[in-house]
PDB file of C-alpha atoms in Angstrom:
ATOM      1  CA  MET A  25      15.125   8.034 -25.367  1.00  0.00           C
ATOM      2  CA  ASN A  26      13.837   9.095 -21.772  1.00  0.00           C
ATOM      3  CA  TYR A  27      11.227   6.826 -20.755  1.00  0.00           C
ATOM      4  CA  GLN A  28      11.096   8.371 -17.346  1.00  0.00           C
ATOM      5  CA  THR A  29      12.671   5.459 -15.642  1.00  0.00           C
ATOM      6  CA  SER A  30      14.135   7.392 -12.705  1.00  0.00           C
ATOM      7  CA  PRO A  31      12.919   6.259  -9.388  1.00  0.00           C
ATOM      8  CA  GLY A  32      10.576   9.224  -8.729  1.00  0.00           C
ATOM      9  CA  ALA A  33       8.653   8.364 -12.109  1.00  0.00           C
ATOM     10  CA  PRO A  34       5.230   7.062 -11.371  1.00  0.00           C
ATOM     11  CA  VAL A  35       4.905   3.212 -11.554  1.00  0.00           C
ATOM     12  CA  ARG A  36       8.209   3.041 -13.369  1.00  0.00           C
ATOM     13  CA  SER A  37       6.719   4.543 -16.375  1.00  0.00           C
ATOM     14  CA  GLY A  38       5.510   1.487 -18.201  1.00  0.00           C
ATOM     15  CA  VAL A  39       8.827  -0.023 -19.451  1.00  0.00           C
ATOM     16  CA  PRO A  40       9.237  -3.739 -18.352  1.00  0.00           C
ATOM     17  CA  GLU A  41      12.416  -4.853 -16.732  1.00  0.00           C
ATOM     18  CA  HIS A  42      13.614  -6.640 -20.044  1.00  0.00           C
ATOM     19  CA  GLY A  43      13.396  -3.531 -21.852  1.00  0.00           C
ATOM     20  CA  ARG A  44      11.547  -4.180 -24.917  1.00  0.00           C
ATOM     21  CA  VAL A  45       8.565  -1.988 -25.930  1.00  0.00           C
ATOM     22  CA  PRO A  46       6.540  -1.887 -29.032  1.00  0.00           C
ATOM     23  CA  LYS A  47       7.608   0.935 -31.508  1.00  0.00           C
ATOM     24  CA  TYR A  48       4.386   2.695 -31.087  1.00  0.00           C
ATOM     25  CA  TYR A  49       4.855   2.727 -27.468  1.00  0.00           C
ATOM     26  CA  ALA A  50       8.321   4.476 -27.831  1.00  0.00           C
ATOM     27  CA  VAL A  51       6.871   6.986 -30.031  1.00  0.00           C
ATOM     28  CA  LYS A  52       3.795   7.494 -27.431  1.00  0.00           C
ATOM     29  CA  ALA A  53       6.559   8.121 -24.648  1.00  0.00           C
ATOM     30  CA  LYS A  54       8.147  10.761 -26.702  1.00  0.00           C
ATOM     31  CA  ILE A  55       4.981  12.494 -27.736  1.00  0.00           C
ATOM     32  CA  ALA A  56       3.814  12.530 -23.988  1.00  0.00           C
ATOM     33  CA  LEU A  57       6.829  14.368 -23.192  1.00  0.00           C
ATOM     34  CA  MET A  58       5.896  16.798 -25.994  1.00  0.00           C
ATOM     35  CA  VAL A  59       2.382  16.983 -24.446  1.00  0.00           C
ATOM     36  CA  ASP A  60       3.979  18.096 -21.077  1.00  0.00           C
ATOM     37  CA  GLU A  61       6.182  20.821 -22.494  1.00  0.00           C
ATOM     38  CA  LEU A  62       3.256  22.180 -24.681  1.00  0.00           C
ATOM     39  CA  GLY A  63       0.653  22.517 -21.705  1.00  0.00           C
ATOM     40  CA  GLU A  64      -3.089  22.672 -21.931  1.00  0.00           C
ATOM     41  CA  GLY A  65      -4.315  23.903 -25.544  1.00  0.00           C
ATOM     42  CA  GLY A  66      -0.950  23.572 -27.041  1.00  0.00           C
ATOM     43  CA  GLN A  67      -0.937  22.448 -30.533  1.00  0.00           C
ATOM     44  CA  LEU A  68       0.885  19.127 -31.773  1.00  0.00           C
ATOM     45  CA  PRO A  69       2.679  18.831 -35.115  1.00  0.00           C
ATOM     46  CA  THR A  70       0.810  17.044 -37.813  1.00  0.00           C
ATOM     47  CA  GLU A  71       1.084  13.040 -38.122  1.00  0.00           C
ATOM     48  CA  ARG A  72       3.190  13.536 -41.219  1.00  0.00           C
ATOM     49  CA  ASP A  73       5.494  15.898 -39.184  1.00  0.00           C
ATOM     50  CA  LEU A  74       5.967  13.341 -36.143  1.00  0.00           C
ATOM     51  CA  ALA A  75       6.420  10.715 -38.631  1.00  0.00           C
ATOM     52  CA  LEU A  76       9.307  12.388 -39.964  1.00  0.00           C
ATOM     53  CA  ARG A  77      10.606  13.646 -36.562  1.00  0.00           C
ATOM     54  CA  TYR A  78      10.668  10.006 -35.058  1.00  0.00           C
ATOM     55  CA  GLU A  79      11.560   8.345 -38.382  1.00  0.00           C
ATOM     56  CA  VAL A  80       8.417   5.886 -37.918  1.00  0.00           C
ATOM     57  CA  SER A  81       5.454   5.387 -40.271  1.00  0.00           C
ATOM     58  CA  ARG A  82       2.125   7.668 -39.947  1.00  0.00           C
ATOM     59  CA  GLU A  83       0.301   4.498 -38.872  1.00  0.00           C
ATOM     60  CA  THR A  84       2.503   4.162 -35.913  1.00  0.00           C
ATOM     61  CA  VAL A  85       2.237   7.691 -35.151  1.00  0.00           C
ATOM     62  CA  ARG A  86      -1.514   7.165 -35.349  1.00  0.00           C
ATOM     63  CA  GLN A  87      -1.458   4.301 -32.957  1.00  0.00           C
ATOM     64  CA  ALA A  88       0.437   6.441 -30.297  1.00  0.00           C
ATOM     65  CA  LEU A  89      -1.999   9.204 -30.804  1.00  0.00           C
ATOM     66  CA  ARG A  90      -4.934   7.057 -30.423  1.00  0.00           C
ATOM     67  CA  GLU A  91      -4.007   5.819 -27.054  1.00  0.00           C
ATOM     68  CA  LEU A  92      -3.310   9.414 -25.838  1.00  0.00           C
ATOM     69  CA  LEU A  93      -6.607  10.392 -26.959  1.00  0.00           C
ATOM     70  CA  LEU A  94      -8.328   7.618 -25.155  1.00  0.00           C
ATOM     71  CA  GLU A  95      -6.477   8.382 -22.273  1.00  0.00           C
ATOM     72  CA  GLY A  96      -7.835  12.065 -22.144  1.00  0.00           C
ATOM     73  CA  ARG A  97      -4.264  13.664 -22.545  1.00  0.00           C
ATOM     74  CA  LEU A  98      -5.110  15.024 -26.006  1.00  0.00           C
ATOM     75  CA  ARG A  99      -8.185  16.113 -27.917  1.00  0.00           C
ATOM     76  CA  ARG A 100      -9.303  16.879 -31.207  1.00  0.00           C
ATOM     77  CA  ARG A 101      -9.777  20.565 -32.672  1.00  0.00           C
ATOM     78  CA  GLY A 102     -10.844  21.088 -36.079  1.00  0.00           C
ATOM     79  CA  ARG A 103      -8.348  18.773 -38.043  1.00  0.00           C
ATOM     80  CA  GLY A 104      -5.608  19.105 -35.592  1.00  0.00           C
ATOM     81  CA  THR A 105      -4.693  17.524 -32.007  1.00  0.00           C
ATOM     82  CA  VAL A 106      -4.252  19.772 -28.882  1.00  0.00           C
ATOM     83  CA  VAL A 107      -3.311  18.948 -25.420  1.00  0.00           C
ATOM     84  CA  ALA A 108      -6.413  18.288 -23.140  1.00  0.00           C
ATOM     85  CA  GLY A 109      -7.166  20.089 -19.883  1.00  0.00           C
ATOM     86  CA  PRO A 110      -6.622  18.251 -16.071  1.00  0.00           C
ATOM     87  CA  LYS A 111      -8.942  15.841 -15.015  1.00  0.00           C
ATOM     88  CA  LEU A 112     -11.597  16.617 -12.381  1.00  0.00           C
ATOM     89  CA  GLU A 113     -11.197  15.745  -8.808  1.00  0.00           C
ATOM     90  CA  GLN A 114     -13.765  14.765  -6.127  1.00  0.00           C
ATOM     91  CA  PRO A 115     -13.722  14.414  -2.182  1.00  0.00           C
ATOM     92  CA  LEU A 116     -14.001  10.921  -0.560  1.00  0.00           C
ATOM     93  CA  SER A 117     -13.131   9.240   2.776  1.00  0.00           C
ATOM     94  CA  LEU A 118     -10.039   7.046   2.655  1.00  0.00           C
ATOM     95  CA  ALA A 119     -10.262   3.407   3.217  1.00  0.00           C
ATOM     96  CA  SER A 120      -7.733   0.692   2.836  1.00  0.00           C
ATOM     97  CA  TYR A 121      -7.615  -1.789  -0.077  1.00  0.00           C
ATOM     98  CA  THR A 122      -7.682  -4.594   2.091  1.00  0.00           C
ATOM     99  CA  GLU A 123     -11.003  -3.220   3.862  1.00  0.00           C
ATOM    100  CA  GLY A 124     -12.538  -2.714   0.480  1.00  0.00           C
ATOM    101  CA  VAL A 125     -11.855  -6.319  -0.814  1.00  0.00           C
ATOM    102  CA  ARG A 126     -13.024  -8.012   2.252  1.00  0.00           C
ATOM    103  CA  ARG A 127     -16.494  -6.033   2.187  1.00  0.00           C
ATOM    104  CA  GLN A 128     -16.633  -7.729  -1.228  1.00  0.00           C
ATOM    105  CA  GLY A 129     -16.391 -11.098   0.372  1.00  0.00           C
ATOM    106  CA  ARG A 130     -12.975 -11.660  -1.426  1.00  0.00           C
ATOM    107  CA  ARG A 131      -9.576 -12.296   0.197  1.00  0.00           C
ATOM    108  CA  PRO A 132      -6.990  -9.616  -0.223  1.00  0.00           C
ATOM    109  CA  GLY A 133      -3.352  -9.978  -1.005  1.00  0.00           C
ATOM    110  CA  ARG A 134      -0.478  -8.308  -2.318  1.00  0.00           C
ATOM    111  CA  SER A 135       2.799  -9.350  -4.146  1.00  0.00           C
ATOM    112  CA  LEU A 136       5.903  -7.326  -3.829  1.00  0.00           C
ATOM    113  CA  ILE A 137       7.736  -6.405  -7.128  1.00  0.00           C
ATOM    114  CA  SER A 138      10.398  -4.141  -5.388  1.00  0.00           C
ATOM    115  CA  LEU A 139      11.319  -2.028  -2.343  1.00  0.00           C
ATOM    116  CA  ASP A 140      13.982   0.640  -3.130  1.00  0.00           C
ATOM    117  CA  ARG A 141      15.290   3.583  -1.212  1.00  0.00           C
ATOM    118  CA  PHE A 142      16.796   6.692  -3.175  1.00  0.00           C
ATOM    119  CA  PRO A 143      17.272  10.392  -2.720  1.00  0.00           C
ATOM    120  CA  CYS A 144      13.993  12.220  -3.268  1.00  0.00           C
ATOM    121  CA  PRO A 145      13.791  14.162  -6.685  1.00  0.00           C
ATOM    122  CA  GLU A 146      12.613  17.604  -6.630  1.00  0.00           C
ATOM    123  CA  ALA A 147       9.514  16.926  -8.292  1.00  0.00           C
ATOM    124  CA  LEU A 148       8.433  14.274  -5.580  1.00  0.00           C
ATOM    125  CA  ALA A 149       9.387  16.412  -2.801  1.00  0.00           C
ATOM    126  CA  PRO A 150       6.126  18.402  -2.165  1.00  0.00           C
ATOM    127  CA  GLU A 151       4.070  15.048  -2.437  1.00  0.00           C
ATOM    128  CA  VAL A 152       5.913  13.308   0.310  1.00  0.00           C
ATOM    129  CA  GLY A 153       6.655  15.895   2.588  1.00  0.00           C
ATOM    130  CA  ALA A 154      10.382  15.571   2.279  1.00  0.00           C
ATOM    131  CA  GLU A 155      13.560  17.834   0.964  1.00  0.00           C
ATOM    132  CA  ARG A 156      15.044  17.104  -2.169  1.00  0.00           C
ATOM    133  CA  GLY A 157      17.855  14.687  -1.615  1.00  0.00           C
ATOM    134  CA  GLU A 158      16.221  13.071   1.530  1.00  0.00           C
ATOM    135  CA  PRO A 159      15.805   9.448   1.636  1.00  0.00           C
ATOM    136  CA  VAL A 160      12.610   8.126   0.323  1.00  0.00           C
ATOM    137  CA  TRP A 161      11.254   4.590  -0.041  1.00  0.00           C
ATOM    138  CA  HIS A 162       9.706   3.158  -3.065  1.00  0.00           C
ATOM    139  CA  MET A 163       7.430   0.151  -2.793  1.00  0.00           C
ATOM    140  CA  GLU A 164       5.763  -1.388  -5.740  1.00  0.00           C
ATOM    141  CA  ARG A 165       3.175  -4.256  -5.241  1.00  0.00           C
ATOM    142  CA  VAL A 166       0.715  -6.222  -7.362  1.00  0.00           C
ATOM    143  CA  LEU A 167      -2.865  -6.232  -5.854  1.00  0.00           C
ATOM    144  CA  LEU A 168      -4.469  -9.540  -5.454  1.00  0.00           C
ATOM    145  CA  ALA A 169      -7.963 -10.506  -4.847  1.00  0.00           C
ATOM    146  CA  ASP A 170      -8.460 -14.354  -4.142  1.00  0.00           C
ATOM    147  CA  ASP A 171      -5.088 -14.576  -5.804  1.00  0.00           C
ATOM    148  CA  GLU A 172      -6.166 -12.982  -9.001  1.00  0.00           C
ATOM    149  CA  ARG A 173      -4.084 -10.079 -10.056  1.00  0.00           C
ATOM    150  CA  VAL A 174      -6.435  -6.890 -10.095  1.00  0.00           C
ATOM    151  CA  GLY A 175      -4.039  -3.943  -9.948  1.00  0.00           C
ATOM    152  CA  LEU A 176      -0.869  -2.373  -9.306  1.00  0.00           C
ATOM    153  CA  GLU A 177       0.310  -0.252  -6.518  1.00  0.00           C
ATOM    154  CA  SER A 178       3.272   2.225  -6.164  1.00  0.00           C
ATOM    155  CA  THR A 179       3.971   3.787  -2.773  1.00  0.00           C
ATOM    156  CA  TYR A 180       6.431   6.429  -1.955  1.00  0.00           C
ATOM    157  CA  VAL A 181       7.069   7.588   1.559  1.00  0.00           C
ATOM    158  CA  SER A 182       9.776   9.436   3.344  1.00  0.00           C
ATOM    159  CA  GLU A 183      12.262   7.376   5.153  1.00  0.00           C
ATOM    160  CA  ALA A 184      12.071   9.591   7.992  1.00  0.00           C
ATOM    161  CA  ARG A 185       8.432   8.685   8.493  1.00  0.00           C
ATOM    162  CA  VAL A 186       9.204   4.872   8.393  1.00  0.00           C
ATOM    163  CA  PRO A 187      12.742   4.413   9.025  1.00  0.00           C
ATOM    164  CA  ARG A 188      12.485   0.453   9.352  1.00  0.00           C
ATOM    165  CA  LEU A 189      10.073  -0.202   6.394  1.00  0.00           C
ATOM    166  CA  ASP A 190      12.237  -2.647   4.958  1.00  0.00           C
ATOM    167  CA  THR A 191      12.440  -4.769   8.295  1.00  0.00           C
ATOM    168  CA  GLU A 192       9.255  -4.131  10.291  1.00  0.00           C
ATOM    169  CA  PHE A 193       6.683  -4.160   7.436  1.00  0.00           C
ATOM    170  CA  ASP A 194       5.123  -7.455   5.813  1.00  0.00           C
ATOM    171  CA  PRO A 195       4.810  -6.627   2.137  1.00  0.00           C
ATOM    172  CA  ASP A 196       1.731  -8.879   1.831  1.00  0.00           C
ATOM    173  CA  SER A 197      -0.273  -6.975   4.493  1.00  0.00           C
ATOM    174  CA  SER A 198      -1.897  -3.584   4.419  1.00  0.00           C
ATOM    175  CA  PHE A 199       0.124  -0.556   4.471  1.00  0.00           C
ATOM    176  CA  TYR A 200      -2.717   1.445   6.058  1.00  0.00           C
ATOM    177  CA  ALA A 201      -3.012  -1.017   9.072  1.00  0.00           C
ATOM    178  CA  TYR A 202       0.849  -0.782   9.408  1.00  0.00           C
ATOM    179  CA  LEU A 203       0.800   3.046   9.551  1.00  0.00           C
ATOM    180  CA  HIS A 204      -2.143   3.148  11.850  1.00  0.00           C
ATOM    181  CA  ASP A 205      -1.624   0.332  14.153  1.00  0.00           C
ATOM    182  CA  ARG A 206       2.118   0.344  14.389  1.00  0.00           C
ATOM    183  CA  LEU A 207       2.963   3.974  13.856  1.00  0.00           C
ATOM    184  CA  GLY A 208      -0.025   5.680  14.998  1.00  0.00           C
ATOM    185  CA  ILE A 209      -0.588   7.514  11.874  1.00  0.00           C
ATOM    186  CA  SER A 210      -4.191   8.146  10.621  1.00  0.00           C
ATOM    187  CA  PHE A 211      -5.799   9.813   7.733  1.00  0.00           C
ATOM    188  CA  GLY A 212      -8.289  12.551   7.139  1.00  0.00           C
ATOM    189  CA  ASP A 213     -10.219  13.371   4.026  1.00  0.00           C
ATOM    190  CA  ALA A 214      -8.673  13.205   0.279  1.00  0.00           C
ATOM    191  CA  ASP A 215      -9.379  14.145  -3.242  1.00  0.00           C
ATOM    192  CA  GLU A 216      -9.404  11.475  -5.814  1.00  0.00           C
ATOM    193  CA  ARG A 217      -8.995  11.578  -9.524  1.00  0.00           C
ATOM    194  CA  ILE A 218     -10.153   8.417 -11.379  1.00  0.00           C
ATOM    195  CA  GLU A 219      -9.261   8.225 -15.150  1.00  0.00           C
ATOM    196  CA  THR A 220      -9.234   5.694 -17.895  1.00  0.00           C
ATOM    197  CA  VAL A 221      -5.898   4.927 -19.235  1.00  0.00           C
ATOM    198  CA  LEU A 222      -4.314   2.261 -21.387  1.00  0.00           C
ATOM    199  CA  ALA A 223      -2.038  -0.399 -19.749  1.00  0.00           C
ATOM    200  CA  THR A 224       1.566   0.209 -20.682  1.00  0.00           C
ATOM    201  CA  PRO A 225       3.449  -2.738 -21.579  1.00  0.00           C
ATOM    202  CA  ARG A 226       5.004  -2.995 -18.245  1.00  0.00           C
ATOM    203  CA  GLU A 227       1.728  -2.858 -16.566  1.00  0.00           C
ATOM    204  CA  ALA A 228       0.237  -5.467 -18.752  1.00  0.00           C
ATOM    205  CA  LEU A 229       3.000  -7.863 -17.815  1.00  0.00           C
ATOM    206  CA  LEU A 230       2.866  -7.391 -14.217  1.00  0.00           C
ATOM    207  CA  ILE A 231      -1.061  -7.279 -14.115  1.00  0.00           C
ATOM    208  CA  GLY A 232      -1.624 -10.041 -16.417  1.00  0.00           C
ATOM    209  CA  THR A 233      -3.669  -8.163 -19.127  1.00  0.00           C
ATOM    210  CA  PRO A 234      -3.384  -7.620 -22.852  1.00  0.00           C
ATOM    211  CA  PRO A 235      -1.015  -4.585 -23.791  1.00  0.00           C
ATOM    212  CA  ALA A 236      -3.187  -1.384 -24.174  1.00  0.00           C
ATOM    213  CA  LEU A 237      -6.233  -2.838 -22.436  1.00  0.00           C
ATOM    214  CA  PRO A 238      -8.241   0.102 -20.799  1.00  0.00           C
ATOM    215  CA  ILE A 239      -7.731   0.372 -16.912  1.00  0.00           C
ATOM    216  CA  SER A 240      -8.631   2.681 -14.362  1.00  0.00           C
ATOM    217  CA  ARG A 241      -5.881   4.833 -12.645  1.00  0.00           C
ATOM    218  CA  CYS A 242      -6.769   5.981  -9.036  1.00  0.00           C
ATOM    219  CA  ARG A 243      -4.762   8.940  -7.686  1.00  0.00           C
ATOM    220  CA  THR A 244      -5.583  10.119  -4.011  1.00  0.00           C
ATOM    221  CA  SER A 245      -4.038  13.108  -2.309  1.00  0.00           C
ATOM    222  CA  ALA A 246      -5.060  13.060   1.457  1.00  0.00           C
ATOM    223  CA  SER A 247      -4.522  15.842   3.919  1.00  0.00           C
ATOM    224  CA  GLY A 248      -2.659  15.415   7.185  1.00  0.00           C
ATOM    225  CA  SER A 249       0.272  13.341   6.684  1.00  0.00           C
ATOM    226  CA  ARG A 250       0.322  13.944   2.753  1.00  0.00           C
ATOM    227  CA  PRO A 251      -0.333  10.513   1.537  1.00  0.00           C
ATOM    228  CA  ARG A 252      -1.066   9.468  -2.062  1.00  0.00           C
ATOM    229  CA  LYS A 253      -2.407   6.135  -2.538  1.00  0.00           C
ATOM    230  CA  ALA A 254      -5.079   4.236  -4.033  1.00  0.00           C
ATOM    231  CA  ALA A 255      -8.318   3.510  -1.798  1.00  0.00           C
ATOM    232  CA  GLY A 256     -10.364   0.643  -2.256  1.00  0.00           C
ATOM    233  CA  PRO A 257     -10.291  -2.159  -4.758  1.00  0.00           C
ATOM    234  CA  PRO A 258     -10.676  -1.186  -8.503  1.00  0.00           C
ATOM    235  CA  PRO A 259     -13.321  -2.290 -10.857  1.00  0.00           C
ATOM    236  CA  SER A 260     -10.789  -3.033 -13.447  1.00  0.00           C
ATOM    237  CA  PRO A 261      -7.073  -3.371 -13.159  1.00  0.00           C
ATOM    238  CA  CYS A 262      -5.839  -0.361 -11.416  1.00  0.00           C
ATOM    239  CA  ARG A 263      -2.402   1.121 -11.470  1.00  0.00           C
ATOM    240  CA  THR A 264      -1.723   3.977  -8.806  1.00  0.00           C
ATOM    241  CA  PRO A 265       0.953   6.825  -9.072  1.00  0.00           C
ATOM    242  CA  PRO A 266       3.159   7.490  -6.134  1.00  0.00           C
ATOM    243  CA  ALA A 267       1.686   7.337  -2.658  1.00  0.00           C
ATOM    244  CA  TRP A 268       3.444   9.060   0.053  1.00  0.00           C
TER     245      TRP A 268
END
């Protein structure tokens, strides 16, 4: 079973470090791979066929499909289920999470989960402005506001841009401030996609929410140095796909 646990997978793909996931979530992960292969408008097999394929009950399949429908990955068409189209994007101005939380009169903070370095996979290379195989950092942190867990941040950046990230950067501080003040990197405009998804088992464990709770996922693609990062505090627990 491929849960997309490779280093380049967004936010570790939702599987907790202890490796235990509900049966429906394992089925959901398999159907999600099928969704990627089918593409927009692709017709999914029936619930009965999916249950036979994955050797589970139809109720387990229904729960998996229900979550994918709520996340907007699927939609109903007649009596069948098809792959939904892409989410809308809108322009915005970038601001750091630290600044956003302070504007709300709260104290920002972060808790480091992991900081790893690995060869850049082909799918991630265009997003971080690196060549396939070049070293890339992946930093994952829990976002805090007044010591309350409010989000999960996953950041990818080429080692060539920040070669001393593991020794110079304080993981409890603002990554934007580090880039701007220490390295002289600034940002321009960006396109943001905000969508409602359901917390994966891993996200629920890290953020401290019930499994499958609706949360906001913020995906920001910025111009200039090609960052992808969350901007501002989330209104609800928020997970962010790879930043640059």
